[in-house]
PDB file of C-alpha atoms in Angstrom:
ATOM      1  CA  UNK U   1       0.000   0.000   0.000  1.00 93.00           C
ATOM      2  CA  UNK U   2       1.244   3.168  -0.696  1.00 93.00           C
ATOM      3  CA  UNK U   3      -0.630   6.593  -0.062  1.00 94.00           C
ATOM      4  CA  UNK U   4      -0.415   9.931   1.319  1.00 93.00           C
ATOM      5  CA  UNK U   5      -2.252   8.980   4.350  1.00 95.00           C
ATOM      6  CA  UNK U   6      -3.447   5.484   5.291  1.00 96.00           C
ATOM      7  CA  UNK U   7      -6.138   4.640   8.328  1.00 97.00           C
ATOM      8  CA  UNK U   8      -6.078   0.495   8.902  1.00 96.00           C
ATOM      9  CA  UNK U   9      -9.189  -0.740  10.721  1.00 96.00           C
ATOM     10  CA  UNK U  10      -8.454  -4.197   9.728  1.00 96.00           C
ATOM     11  CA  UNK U  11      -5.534  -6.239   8.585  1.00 97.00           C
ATOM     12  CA  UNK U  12      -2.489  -5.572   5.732  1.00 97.00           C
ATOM     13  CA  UNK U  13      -0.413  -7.915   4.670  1.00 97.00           C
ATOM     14  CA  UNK U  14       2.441  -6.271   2.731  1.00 97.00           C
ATOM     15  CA  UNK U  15       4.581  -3.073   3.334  1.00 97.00           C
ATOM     16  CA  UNK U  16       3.027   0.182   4.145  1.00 97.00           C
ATOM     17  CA  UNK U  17       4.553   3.825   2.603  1.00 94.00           C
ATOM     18  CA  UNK U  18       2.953   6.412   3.842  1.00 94.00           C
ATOM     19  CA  UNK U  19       3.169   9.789   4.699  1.00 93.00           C
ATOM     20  CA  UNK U  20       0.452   9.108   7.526  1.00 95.00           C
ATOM     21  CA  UNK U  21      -0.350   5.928   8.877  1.00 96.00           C
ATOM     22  CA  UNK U  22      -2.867   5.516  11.573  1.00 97.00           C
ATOM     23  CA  UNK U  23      -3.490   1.899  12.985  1.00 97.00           C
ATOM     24  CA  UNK U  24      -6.426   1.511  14.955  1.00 97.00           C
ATOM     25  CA  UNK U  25      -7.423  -0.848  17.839  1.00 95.00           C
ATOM     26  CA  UNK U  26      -8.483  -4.160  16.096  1.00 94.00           C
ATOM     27  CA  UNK U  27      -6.330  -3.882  13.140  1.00 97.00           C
ATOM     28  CA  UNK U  28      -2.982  -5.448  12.451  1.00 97.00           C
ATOM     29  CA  UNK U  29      -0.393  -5.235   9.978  1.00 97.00           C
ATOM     30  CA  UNK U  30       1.852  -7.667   8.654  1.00 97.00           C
ATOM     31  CA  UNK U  31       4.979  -6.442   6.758  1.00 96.00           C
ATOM     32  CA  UNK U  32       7.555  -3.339   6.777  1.00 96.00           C
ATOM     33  CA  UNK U  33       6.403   0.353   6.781  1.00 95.00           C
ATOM     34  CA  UNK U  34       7.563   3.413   5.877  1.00 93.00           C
ATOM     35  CA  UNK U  35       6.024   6.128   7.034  1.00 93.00           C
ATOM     36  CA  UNK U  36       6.865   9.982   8.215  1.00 93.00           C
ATOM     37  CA  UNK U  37       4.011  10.160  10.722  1.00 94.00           C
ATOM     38  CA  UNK U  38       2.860   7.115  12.823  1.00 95.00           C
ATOM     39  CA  UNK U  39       0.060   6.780  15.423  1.00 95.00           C
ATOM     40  CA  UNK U  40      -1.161   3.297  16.902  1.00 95.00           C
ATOM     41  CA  UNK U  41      -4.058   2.588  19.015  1.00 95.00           C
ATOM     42  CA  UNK U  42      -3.891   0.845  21.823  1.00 95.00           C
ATOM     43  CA  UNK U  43      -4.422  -2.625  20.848  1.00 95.00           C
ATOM     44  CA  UNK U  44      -2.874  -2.131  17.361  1.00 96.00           C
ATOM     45  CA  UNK U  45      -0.581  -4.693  15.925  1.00 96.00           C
ATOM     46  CA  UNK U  46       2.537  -4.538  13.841  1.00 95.00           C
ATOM     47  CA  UNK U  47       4.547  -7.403  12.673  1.00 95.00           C
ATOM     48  CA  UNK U  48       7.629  -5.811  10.803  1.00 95.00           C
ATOM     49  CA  UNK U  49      10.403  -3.229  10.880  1.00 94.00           C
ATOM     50  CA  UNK U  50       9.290   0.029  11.025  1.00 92.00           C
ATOM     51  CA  UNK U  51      10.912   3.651   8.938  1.00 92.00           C
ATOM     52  CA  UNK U  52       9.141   6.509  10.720  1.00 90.00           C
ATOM     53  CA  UNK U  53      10.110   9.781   9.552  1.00 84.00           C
ATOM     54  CA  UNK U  54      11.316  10.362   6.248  1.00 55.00           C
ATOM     55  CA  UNK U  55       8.499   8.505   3.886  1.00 42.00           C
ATOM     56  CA  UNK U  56       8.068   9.622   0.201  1.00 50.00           C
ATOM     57  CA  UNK U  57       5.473  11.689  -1.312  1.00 52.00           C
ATOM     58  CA  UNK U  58       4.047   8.971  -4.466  1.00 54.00           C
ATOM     59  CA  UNK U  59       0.044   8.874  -4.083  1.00 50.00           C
ATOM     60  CA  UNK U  60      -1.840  11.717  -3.382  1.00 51.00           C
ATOM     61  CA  UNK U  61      -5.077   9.316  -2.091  1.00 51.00           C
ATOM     62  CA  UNK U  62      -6.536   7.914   1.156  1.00 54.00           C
ATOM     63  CA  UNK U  63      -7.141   4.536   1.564  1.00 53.00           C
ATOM     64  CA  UNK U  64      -9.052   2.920   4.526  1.00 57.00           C
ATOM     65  CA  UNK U  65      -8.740  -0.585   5.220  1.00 58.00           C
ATOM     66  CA  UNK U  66     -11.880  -1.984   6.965  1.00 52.00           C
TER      67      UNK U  66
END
């Protein structure tokens, strides 16, 4: 997934490069992101390494994964 800002509410299984990413409670992620901004919920899950702060600009879109 790439994007300018991505919200997960459920699960990804690949790498993440974002400029935003935003995990939320229930959702998990499997794979390595890339991101400048991060924020996970409290129950959020991330199975990867993790690049936070310096992510590329590619997609202007926002995706939400429910």
């Amino acid at each position: 997934v790439t994007a300018e800002m991505v919200v997960c509410g459920g699960d990804i299984e690949g790498n993440v490069c974002a400029d935003m990413l935003e995990v939320l409670g229930k959702a998990s992620i499997k794979g390595d992101i890339r991101s400048h901004k991060m924020i996970v919920e409290e129950g959020g899950r991330i199975e990867g390494m993790c690049k936070i702060g310096g992510a590329e600009k590619r997609v202007k879109m926002r995706i939400e994964c429910i």
